[in-house]
Amino acid sequence: LTDDNKIRMQIQHDVTTYTAELKNLGIQIESSNKLTILSEESRLQI
């Protein structure tokens, strides 16, 4: 492997990792938003 290829592979790996982390974060944000909505609704019903 040339240095150029190594760098490309490293970038590809970093991007994949970063994308996975973003996806995870998105799921966490989405579920916390749902929890907020649920707690708001239950407060209104009381």
CSV table of C-alpha atoms in Angstrom, one decimal:
chain,number,residue,atom,x,y,z
A,1,LEU,CA,0.0,0.0,0.0
A,2,THR,CA,1.2,3.5,-0.8
A,3,ASP,CA,0.9,6.3,1.7
A,4,ASP,CA,-1.8,7.8,-0.4
A,5,ASN,CA,-3.9,4.6,-0.1
A,6,LYS,CA,-3.2,4.4,3.6
A,7,ILE,CA,-4.5,7.9,4.1
A,8,ARG,CA,-7.6,7.2,2.0
A,9,MET,CA,-8.4,4.1,4.0
A,10,GLN,CA,-7.9,6.0,7.3
A,11,ILE,CA,-10.2,8.8,6.1
A,12,GLN,CA,-12.8,6.2,4.9
A,13,HIS,CA,-12.6,4.5,8.3
A,14,ASP,CA,-12.9,7.8,10.2
A,15,VAL,CA,-15.9,8.8,8.1
A,16,THR,CA,-17.6,5.5,8.7
A,17,THR,CA,-17.0,5.8,12.5
A,18,TYR,CA,-18.2,9.4,12.5
A,19,THR,CA,-21.4,8.5,10.5
A,20,ALA,CA,-22.2,5.7,12.9
A,21,GLU,CA,-21.8,8.0,15.9
A,22,LEU,CA,-24.0,10.6,14.3
A,23,LYS,CA,-26.6,8.0,13.6
A,24,ASN,CA,-26.5,6.9,17.3
A,25,LEU,CA,-26.8,10.5,18.4
A,26,GLY,CA,-29.7,11.1,16.1
A,27,ILE,CA,-31.5,8.0,17.6
A,28,GLN,CA,-30.8,9.3,21.1
A,29,ILE,CA,-32.1,12.8,20.3
A,30,GLU,CA,-35.2,11.4,18.7
A,31,SER,CA,-36.1,9.1,21.6
A,32,SER,CA,-35.5,11.9,24.2
A,33,ASN,CA,-37.8,14.2,22.1
A,34,LYS,CA,-40.4,11.5,22.2
A,35,LEU,CA,-40.0,11.2,26.0
A,36,THR,CA,-40.4,14.9,26.4
A,37,ILE,CA,-43.6,14.9,24.3
A,38,LEU,CA,-44.9,12.0,26.4
A,39,SER,CA,-44.2,13.7,29.6
A,40,GLU,CA,-45.8,16.9,28.4
A,41,GLU,CA,-48.9,15.0,27.4
A,42,SER,CA,-49.2,13.2,30.7
A,43,ARG,CA,-48.8,16.5,32.5
A,44,LEU,CA,-51.7,18.1,30.5
A,45,GLN,CA,-53.9,15.1,31.4
A,46,ILE,CA,-53.4,15.5,35.1
